[in-house]
Amino acid sequence: MGMRIAYLLPSLDRKGPVIMVHNLVRHLKDKVEAIDVYFFNEPQRIEFPVPTRKIGLSHRFDSGHYDIVHSHMLEPDFYVWKTGKRISCKTVSTIHQFTRDSLSFDFSRQVSAVITPLWNRILRTHDCLVYISRSLMDHSMDVIANPRSCCIHNGIDPVATDTTIPPDDEAMIRKVKGGHLLIGNFAHFTRRKGVDQLIEMLAAWPEAALLLVGDGKDLPDLVSLSRRKGVQDRCLFLGARDNVQGYFRFLDVYAMTSRSEAFGLSLVEAVSAGVPVVCSDIPTFRELFDATEVTFFELENIESLKRATVSALTEKREKTMRAHGRFLDHYTAGKMAESYLALYEDLVGIRR
C-alpha cells in the first residue's frame, strides 16, 4: 500500500484513453493507498470507483499529496507542464496516438503542424513516458526525446457478450442482418478509422451488411456515402452506446480498418469476444497479433478487404482460438495494471 496516485484526463467521455484509465484504476484501487481522478471538460459518461473532480487550467494542484501524477492527452499534459516546478512528485504521461497523424485526420494538417511540435516539447518535461505499443514508441521516441520511456500495452477485462442491449437495437440488428454476413466496427468515427472502405465493399458485395456503433465527426459523411453507394438498407448506424459488449455476439466478422492506430482497443475487445477479426496491414496490428490469429488486408484495396473477410470466416475456429490465447497472455487489464504499478514503484524508489 502507501502509494497515492492522481490521474489527469481531458474528460470522462467514453474514449480510448479514458477507458484505459478506468480499467487501470479498477485494478489498482485496492493495491495502493489512494487514487483521485481529475478531469477538465464535459461530458462525464464513465463513473469511476474513486473520487473524481473537475478542474481548470488555473487550478492550484496539491502535488505534495501524491507520489505519482499521471496525465493523458494534450490538456492534462499541458497542465502538468504549466504547473511545472509546483509539482513535487513524479510525473508520467501515456502517449495514446501517432500525434501528427491523429491530429491531421481529426482536425487538419495545418493544426497538426502547429500542435505536434509543441506537444512533443511539453512531453519532454515528464519523468517518464509510456507508449501503448512498440510501433508507437519506435516512431515517436527519438522525436519527443524524453530520456525515460517504456512500452506498456493497453488491457481490458474479458468481454461479456451476453450483456443485455436495448430491445429496439436488437430488433434493428436482426432486421439488417437478415440472411446477410454481418460485419461490425465500433469506434469514434473519423477518416483515420477507415470505415469508408467497408461501405465501398458493401457496394460490390450484396451478401454483406454493416453494423456501426459510435459517433464522431465523420459519421454524417459515412451515412451520405452509404446513400450514394445505394447500400443504406444494409448499413445500420446505431450511434454511441455506453456499453458495446453485447453487440459483438451478433457479428460474423469484426473489421478493424484503421489507416493509423497506436493500439486498437476494439480489436482486442473483438478478439476477447471470440469474433473473427480482419485488420488493416499496419505495423501496430502486426505487433499485437500475427496472421495465424487475425486476417490482414491491404489498405485502400477493397478486393483485398473482401478476400480477407471471406478468409477470416473460413479459418474462424483456429484463428479465434489462437487470438484469444494471445489476449489472455498479453492484453488483460490485470496485466496492464501490474506493469504500471511496477513502473510507479520504480519511479518512487519502492522495492518489492
CSV table of C-alpha atoms in Angstrom, one decimal:
chain,number,residue,atom,x,y,z
A,1,MET,CA,0.0,0.0,0.0
A,2,GLY,CA,1.2,3.5,0.7
A,3,MET,CA,1.2,4.9,-2.8
A,4,ARG,CA,-1.1,7.8,-3.8
A,5,ILE,CA,-1.8,8.5,-7.5
A,6,ALA,CA,-3.6,11.3,-9.3
A,7,TYR,CA,-4.8,10.7,-12.9
A,8,LEU,CA,-5.5,13.7,-15.1
A,9,LEU,CA,-7.9,13.2,-18.0
A,10,PRO,CA,-9.4,15.6,-20.7
A,11,SER,CA,-12.9,14.4,-19.7
A,12,LEU,CA,-14.7,11.3,-18.5
A,13,ASP,CA,-16.1,10.6,-22.0
A,14,ARG,CA,-16.2,7.0,-23.3
A,15,LYS,CA,-13.0,7.2,-25.4
A,16,GLY,CA,-9.9,5.1,-25.6
A,17,PRO,CA,-7.6,6.9,-23.1
A,18,VAL,CA,-10.4,7.3,-20.5
A,19,ILE,CA,-11.4,3.6,-20.9
A,20,MET,CA,-7.8,2.6,-20.4
A,21,VAL,CA,-7.5,4.7,-17.2
A,22,HIS,CA,-10.8,3.3,-15.9
A,23,ASN,CA,-9.6,-0.2,-16.4
A,24,LEU,CA,-6.3,0.7,-14.7
A,25,VAL,CA,-8.0,2.4,-11.7
A,26,ARG,CA,-10.3,-0.6,-11.1
A,27,HIS,CA,-7.4,-3.0,-10.9
A,28,LEU,CA,-5.1,-0.7,-8.8
A,29,LYS,CA,-7.5,0.8,-6.3
A,30,ASP,CA,-7.1,-2.0,-3.8
A,31,LYS,CA,-3.3,-2.2,-4.2
A,32,VAL,CA,-2.5,1.5,-3.4
A,33,GLU,CA,-3.4,3.9,-0.6
A,34,ALA,CA,-5.4,6.3,-2.7
A,35,ILE,CA,-6.4,7.3,-6.3
A,36,ASP,CA,-8.0,10.5,-7.4
A,37,VAL,CA,-9.1,11.3,-10.9
A,38,TYR,CA,-9.1,14.9,-12.2
A,39,PHE,CA,-10.7,16.0,-15.5
A,40,PHE,CA,-11.0,19.3,-17.4
A,41,ASN,CA,-14.1,19.1,-19.6
A,42,GLU,CA,-17.6,17.6,-20.0
A,43,PRO,CA,-19.0,15.1,-20.7
A,44,GLN,CA,-18.9,12.7,-17.7
A,45,ARG,CA,-20.1,9.4,-19.2
A,46,ILE,CA,-17.9,7.0,-17.2
A,47,GLU,CA,-18.2,6.5,-13.5
A,48,PHE,CA,-15.0,5.8,-11.6
A,49,PRO,CA,-14.8,3.8,-8.4
A,50,VAL,CA,-12.6,6.5,-6.9
A,51,PRO,CA,-13.1,10.3,-6.2
A,52,THR,CA,-13.3,12.4,-9.4
A,53,ARG,CA,-13.1,16.2,-9.6
A,54,LYS,CA,-13.5,18.7,-12.5
A,55,ILE,CA,-10.7,21.3,-12.6
A,56,GLY,CA,-9.4,24.0,-14.9
A,57,LEU,CA,-6.0,25.0,-16.1
A,58,SER,CA,-5.8,27.7,-13.4
A,59,HIS,CA,-6.4,25.1,-10.6
A,60,ARG,CA,-3.8,25.1,-7.8
A,61,PHE,CA,-2.7,21.5,-7.7
A,62,ASP,CA,-1.5,20.0,-4.4
A,63,SER,CA,1.1,17.6,-5.8
A,64,GLY,CA,2.6,17.0,-2.4
A,65,HIS,CA,-0.5,14.9,-1.7
A,66,TYR,CA,0.6,12.3,-4.3
A,67,ASP,CA,3.5,10.1,-5.3
A,68,ILE,CA,2.6,9.9,-8.9
A,69,VAL,CA,0.7,12.3,-11.2
A,70,HIS,CA,-0.2,10.5,-14.4
A,71,SER,CA,-1.6,12.6,-17.3
A,72,HIS,CA,-3.2,11.6,-20.6
A,73,MET,CA,-3.7,13.7,-23.8
A,74,LEU,CA,-3.0,17.3,-24.6
A,75,GLU,CA,-4.8,19.4,-22.0
A,76,PRO,CA,-3.7,17.3,-19.0
A,77,ASP,CA,-0.1,17.2,-20.4
A,78,PHE,CA,-0.2,21.0,-20.8
A,79,TYR,CA,-1.4,21.4,-17.3
A,80,VAL,CA,1.5,19.4,-15.8
A,81,TRP,CA,3.9,21.4,-17.9
A,82,LYS,CA,2.3,24.7,-17.0
A,83,THR,CA,2.3,23.8,-13.3
A,84,GLY,CA,5.9,22.9,-13.6
A,85,LYS,CA,8.0,23.3,-10.5
A,86,ARG,CA,5.0,23.3,-8.2
A,87,ILE,CA,4.6,19.6,-8.9
A,88,SER,CA,7.0,17.9,-6.5
A,89,CYS,CA,6.1,14.3,-7.2
A,90,LYS,CA,6.9,12.1,-10.2
A,91,THR,CA,5.0,12.8,-13.4
A,92,VAL,CA,4.1,10.2,-16.0
A,93,SER,CA,2.3,10.6,-19.3
A,94,THR,CA,0.9,7.9,-21.6
A,95,ILE,CA,1.2,8.5,-25.3
A,96,HIS,CA,-2.0,7.3,-26.9
A,97,GLN,CA,-1.6,8.2,-30.6
A,98,PHE,CA,0.7,8.9,-33.5
A,99,THR,CA,0.2,12.5,-32.8
A,100,ARG,CA,0.9,14.1,-36.2
A,101,ASP,CA,-1.3,11.5,-38.0
A,102,SER,CA,-4.1,11.7,-35.4
A,103,LEU,CA,-4.3,15.5,-35.4
A,104,SER,CA,-4.2,15.6,-39.2
A,105,PHE,CA,-7.1,13.1,-39.5
A,106,ASP,CA,-9.1,14.6,-36.6
A,107,PHE,CA,-8.6,18.2,-37.4
A,108,SER,CA,-6.3,19.3,-40.3
A,109,ARG,CA,-2.7,19.1,-41.4
A,110,GLN,CA,-2.3,22.8,-40.5
A,111,VAL,CA,-3.4,22.2,-36.9
A,112,SER,CA,-1.2,19.1,-36.7
A,113,ALA,CA,1.9,21.0,-38.0
A,114,VAL,CA,1.4,23.6,-35.2
A,115,ILE,CA,0.3,21.4,-32.3
A,116,THR,CA,2.6,18.4,-32.7
A,117,PRO,CA,6.0,20.0,-32.1
A,118,LEU,CA,4.6,22.0,-29.1
A,119,TRP,CA,3.1,18.8,-27.6
A,120,ASN,CA,6.3,16.9,-28.1
A,121,ARG,CA,8.2,19.7,-26.3
A,122,ILE,CA,5.7,19.5,-23.4
A,123,LEU,CA,6.2,15.7,-23.1
A,124,ARG,CA,10.0,16.1,-22.7
A,125,THR,CA,9.4,17.5,-19.2
A,126,HIS,CA,7.7,14.4,-17.7
A,127,ASP,CA,9.7,12.0,-15.6
A,128,CYS,CA,8.6,9.1,-17.7
A,129,LEU,CA,6.6,8.5,-20.9
A,130,VAL,CA,4.7,5.3,-21.6
A,131,TYR,CA,3.8,4.2,-25.1
A,132,ILE,CA,0.9,1.9,-25.7
A,133,SER,CA,2.7,-0.1,-28.5
A,134,ARG,CA,6.3,-0.6,-29.6
A,135,SER,CA,5.4,0.6,-33.0
A,136,LEU,CA,4.4,3.9,-31.5
A,137,MET,CA,7.5,4.0,-29.3
A,138,ASP,CA,9.8,3.3,-32.2
A,139,HIS,CA,8.1,6.0,-34.3
A,140,SER,CA,8.0,8.7,-31.6
A,141,MET,CA,10.7,8.2,-29.0
A,142,ASP,CA,13.5,10.0,-30.9
A,143,VAL,CA,11.3,12.9,-31.9
A,144,ILE,CA,10.0,13.5,-28.4
A,145,ALA,CA,13.4,12.8,-26.9
A,146,ASN,CA,12.4,12.1,-23.4
A,147,PRO,CA,15.3,10.2,-21.8
A,148,ARG,CA,13.0,7.8,-19.9
A,149,SER,CA,10.4,5.9,-21.9
A,150,CYS,CA,8.8,2.4,-21.9
A,151,CYS,CA,6.1,0.4,-23.6
A,152,ILE,CA,3.0,-0.9,-21.7
A,153,HIS,CA,0.2,-2.3,-23.8
A,154,ASN,CA,-3.4,-1.4,-23.0
A,155,GLY,CA,-5.5,-4.1,-21.4
A,156,ILE,CA,-9.2,-4.9,-20.9
A,157,ASP,CA,-11.3,-7.3,-18.9
A,158,PRO,CA,-12.8,-10.2,-20.9
A,159,VAL,CA,-15.8,-9.0,-22.9
A,160,ALA,CA,-19.2,-10.3,-21.7
A,161,THR,CA,-21.0,-10.9,-25.0
A,162,ASP,CA,-24.2,-11.8,-23.1
A,163,THR,CA,-24.6,-8.3,-21.9
A,164,THR,CA,-28.2,-7.1,-22.5
A,165,ILE,CA,-28.7,-4.5,-25.2
A,166,PRO,CA,-31.8,-2.4,-25.8
A,167,PRO,CA,-34.6,-4.4,-27.4
A,168,ASP,CA,-35.0,-1.8,-30.2
A,169,ASP,CA,-31.3,-2.1,-31.0
A,170,GLU,CA,-31.6,-5.9,-31.2
A,171,ALA,CA,-34.6,-5.7,-33.5
A,172,MET,CA,-32.8,-3.4,-35.9
A,173,ILE,CA,-29.7,-5.5,-35.9
A,174,ARG,CA,-31.7,-8.7,-36.7
A,175,LYS,CA,-33.5,-6.9,-39.4
A,176,VAL,CA,-30.4,-5.5,-41.2
A,177,LYS,CA,-28.6,-8.8,-40.8
A,178,GLY,CA,-31.4,-11.0,-42.2
A,179,GLY,CA,-29.6,-13.5,-44.3
A,180,HIS,CA,-26.5,-11.3,-44.7
A,181,LEU,CA,-23.0,-11.7,-43.4
A,182,LEU,CA,-22.8,-9.0,-40.7
A,183,ILE,CA,-19.6,-7.0,-40.4
A,184,GLY,CA,-19.0,-4.7,-37.4
A,185,ASN,CA,-16.9,-1.7,-36.4
A,186,PHE,CA,-17.3,0.1,-33.1
A,187,ALA,CA,-15.5,3.4,-32.9
A,188,HIS,CA,-15.4,7.2,-32.7
A,189,PHE,CA,-15.6,7.7,-36.4
A,190,THR,CA,-13.1,9.9,-38.2
A,191,ARG,CA,-11.4,9.2,-41.6
A,192,ARG,CA,-8.5,7.7,-39.6
A,193,LYS,CA,-10.8,4.7,-38.8
A,194,GLY,CA,-11.1,3.8,-42.5
A,195,VAL,CA,-14.8,2.7,-42.2
A,196,ASP,CA,-15.5,4.2,-45.7
A,197,GLN,CA,-13.7,1.1,-47.1
A,198,LEU,CA,-16.4,-1.1,-45.6
A,199,ILE,CA,-19.1,0.9,-47.2
A,200,GLU,CA,-17.3,0.7,-50.6
A,201,MET,CA,-17.0,-3.1,-50.1
A,202,LEU,CA,-20.7,-3.4,-49.5
A,203,ALA,CA,-21.4,-1.8,-52.9
A,204,ALA,CA,-19.6,-4.7,-54.5
A,205,TRP,CA,-20.8,-7.5,-52.1
A,206,PRO,CA,-24.6,-7.8,-51.9
A,207,GLU,CA,-24.3,-10.6,-49.4
A,208,ALA,CA,-22.8,-8.4,-46.7
A,209,ALA,CA,-24.3,-5.9,-44.2
A,210,LEU,CA,-22.6,-3.5,-41.8
A,211,LEU,CA,-23.2,-2.6,-38.1
A,212,LEU,CA,-21.6,0.6,-36.9
A,213,VAL,CA,-21.7,1.6,-33.2
A,214,GLY,CA,-20.3,5.0,-32.3
A,215,ASP,CA,-20.4,8.7,-33.1
A,216,GLY,CA,-17.7,11.1,-34.4
A,217,LYS,CA,-17.3,14.0,-36.7
A,218,ASP,CA,-17.2,11.8,-39.9
A,219,LEU,CA,-20.4,9.8,-39.1
A,220,PRO,CA,-22.6,12.1,-41.3
A,221,ASP,CA,-20.1,11.6,-44.2
A,222,LEU,CA,-20.4,7.8,-43.8
A,223,VAL,CA,-24.2,8.0,-43.8
A,224,SER,CA,-24.0,10.1,-47.0
A,225,LEU,CA,-21.6,7.6,-48.6
A,226,SER,CA,-23.9,4.7,-47.9
A,227,ARG,CA,-26.7,6.5,-49.7
A,228,ARG,CA,-24.5,7.4,-52.7
A,229,LYS,CA,-23.4,3.8,-53.0
A,230,GLY,CA,-27.0,2.5,-52.6
A,231,VAL,CA,-26.3,0.4,-49.6
A,232,GLN,CA,-28.1,2.3,-46.9
A,233,ASP,CA,-30.5,-0.5,-46.3
A,234,ARG,CA,-27.6,-2.8,-45.4
A,235,CYS,CA,-25.9,-0.3,-43.1
A,236,LEU,CA,-27.1,0.2,-39.5
A,237,PHE,CA,-25.7,3.3,-37.8
A,238,LEU,CA,-26.7,3.0,-34.2
A,239,GLY,CA,-24.8,5.9,-32.8
A,240,ALA,CA,-22.9,5.9,-29.5
A,241,ARG,CA,-23.7,3.3,-26.8
A,242,ASP,CA,-22.5,3.3,-23.2
A,243,ASN,CA,-21.6,-0.4,-23.4
A,244,VAL,CA,-20.8,-2.2,-26.7
A,245,GLN,CA,-20.0,-5.6,-25.3
A,246,GLY,CA,-23.4,-7.2,-26.0
A,247,TYR,CA,-23.2,-6.1,-29.7
A,248,PHE,CA,-20.3,-8.4,-30.5
A,249,ARG,CA,-22.5,-11.5,-30.4
A,250,PHE,CA,-24.4,-10.5,-33.5
A,251,LEU,CA,-21.3,-10.2,-35.7
A,252,ASP,CA,-19.9,-12.6,-38.1
A,253,VAL,CA,-16.7,-10.6,-38.5
A,254,TYR,CA,-15.2,-7.6,-36.9
A,255,ALA,CA,-13.3,-5.3,-39.3
A,256,MET,CA,-10.5,-3.1,-37.9
A,257,THR,CA,-10.0,-0.8,-40.9
A,258,SER,CA,-7.8,1.9,-39.4
A,259,ARG,CA,-5.4,3.9,-41.5
A,260,SER,CA,-3.4,4.8,-38.4
A,261,GLU,CA,-3.7,3.3,-34.9
A,262,ALA,CA,-1.4,3.3,-31.9
A,263,PHE,CA,-3.1,0.3,-30.3
A,264,GLY,CA,-6.6,-0.8,-31.2
A,265,LEU,CA,-8.8,-1.3,-28.1
A,266,SER,CA,-11.8,-2.5,-30.1
A,267,LEU,CA,-9.6,-5.0,-31.9
A,268,VAL,CA,-8.7,-6.6,-28.6
A,269,GLU,CA,-12.3,-6.5,-27.5
A,270,ALA,CA,-13.4,-8.3,-30.6
A,271,VAL,CA,-10.7,-11.0,-30.0
A,272,SER,CA,-11.8,-11.3,-26.4
A,273,ALA,CA,-15.4,-11.8,-27.6
A,274,GLY,CA,-14.4,-14.6,-29.9
A,275,VAL,CA,-15.3,-12.8,-33.2
A,276,PRO,CA,-13.0,-13.4,-36.2
A,277,VAL,CA,-11.1,-10.2,-36.9
A,278,VAL,CA,-10.0,-8.6,-40.2
A,279,CYS,CA,-7.2,-5.9,-39.8
A,280,SER,CA,-5.6,-3.3,-42.0
A,281,ASP,CA,-2.0,-4.3,-42.5
A,282,ILE,CA,-0.3,-1.7,-40.4
A,283,PRO,CA,2.7,-2.2,-38.1
A,284,THR,CA,0.7,-1.7,-34.8
A,285,PHE,CA,-1.7,-4.5,-35.6
A,286,ARG,CA,1.1,-6.8,-36.8
A,287,GLU,CA,2.7,-6.2,-33.4
A,288,LEU,CA,-0.4,-7.1,-31.4
A,289,PHE,CA,-1.5,-10.2,-33.4
A,290,ASP,CA,0.0,-12.3,-36.2
A,291,ALA,CA,-1.5,-13.9,-39.3
A,292,THR,CA,-2.3,-17.1,-37.5
A,293,GLU,CA,-4.6,-15.1,-35.2
A,294,VAL,CA,-6.3,-12.4,-37.3
A,295,THR,CA,-6.5,-11.8,-41.1
A,296,PHE,CA,-4.8,-8.8,-42.7
A,297,PHE,CA,-5.8,-6.8,-45.7
A,298,GLU,CA,-4.1,-4.1,-47.8
A,299,LEU,CA,-5.3,-0.6,-47.0
A,300,GLU,CA,-7.4,1.1,-49.7
A,301,ASN,CA,-7.7,-2.2,-51.6
A,302,ILE,CA,-11.4,-3.2,-51.5
A,303,GLU,CA,-10.9,-6.5,-53.1
A,304,SER,CA,-8.2,-7.4,-50.6
A,305,LEU,CA,-10.6,-6.4,-47.8
A,306,LYS,CA,-13.3,-8.7,-49.2
A,307,ARG,CA,-10.9,-11.6,-49.6
A,308,ALA,CA,-9.6,-11.2,-46.1
A,309,THR,CA,-13.2,-11.2,-44.7
A,310,VAL,CA,-14.0,-14.4,-46.5
A,311,SER,CA,-10.7,-15.9,-45.3
A,312,ALA,CA,-11.4,-14.9,-41.7
A,313,LEU,CA,-14.7,-16.8,-41.8
A,314,THR,CA,-13.1,-19.9,-43.4
A,315,GLU,CA,-10.4,-20.1,-40.7
A,316,LYS,CA,-12.6,-18.9,-37.9
A,317,ARG,CA,-12.2,-21.6,-35.4
A,318,GLU,CA,-8.4,-21.9,-35.5
A,319,LYS,CA,-7.7,-18.1,-35.6
A,320,THR,CA,-10.1,-17.0,-32.9
A,321,MET,CA,-8.8,-19.7,-30.5
A,322,ARG,CA,-5.2,-18.6,-31.1
A,323,ALA,CA,-6.0,-14.9,-30.9
A,324,HIS,CA,-7.9,-15.4,-27.6
A,325,GLY,CA,-4.9,-17.2,-26.1
A,326,ARG,CA,-2.7,-14.2,-27.1
A,327,PHE,CA,-5.3,-11.8,-25.4
A,328,LEU,CA,-5.1,-13.7,-22.1
A,329,ASP,CA,-1.3,-13.8,-22.1
A,330,HIS,CA,-0.7,-10.1,-23.0
A,331,TYR,CA,-3.7,-7.8,-23.1
A,332,THR,CA,-5.8,-8.1,-20.0
A,333,ALA,CA,-6.4,-5.2,-17.7
A,334,GLY,CA,-4.8,-7.1,-14.8
A,335,LYS,CA,-1.5,-7.4,-16.7
A,336,MET,CA,-1.6,-3.8,-17.7
A,337,ALA,CA,-2.2,-2.7,-14.1
A,338,GLU,CA,0.7,-4.9,-12.8
A,339,SER,CA,3.1,-3.2,-15.3
A,340,TYR,CA,2.0,0.3,-14.4
A,341,LEU,CA,2.3,-0.4,-10.7
A,342,ALA,CA,5.8,-1.8,-11.2
A,343,LEU,CA,6.7,1.4,-13.1
A,344,TYR,CA,5.3,3.7,-10.4
A,345,GLU,CA,7.2,1.8,-7.7
A,346,ASP,CA,10.4,2.0,-9.6
A,347,LEU,CA,10.0,5.8,-10.2
A,348,VAL,CA,9.4,6.5,-6.5
A,349,GLY,CA,12.1,4.0,-5.3
A,350,ILE,CA,9.9,1.3,-3.8
A,351,ARG,CA,11.5,-2.2,-4.0
A,352,ARG,CA,9.3,-5.3,-3.6
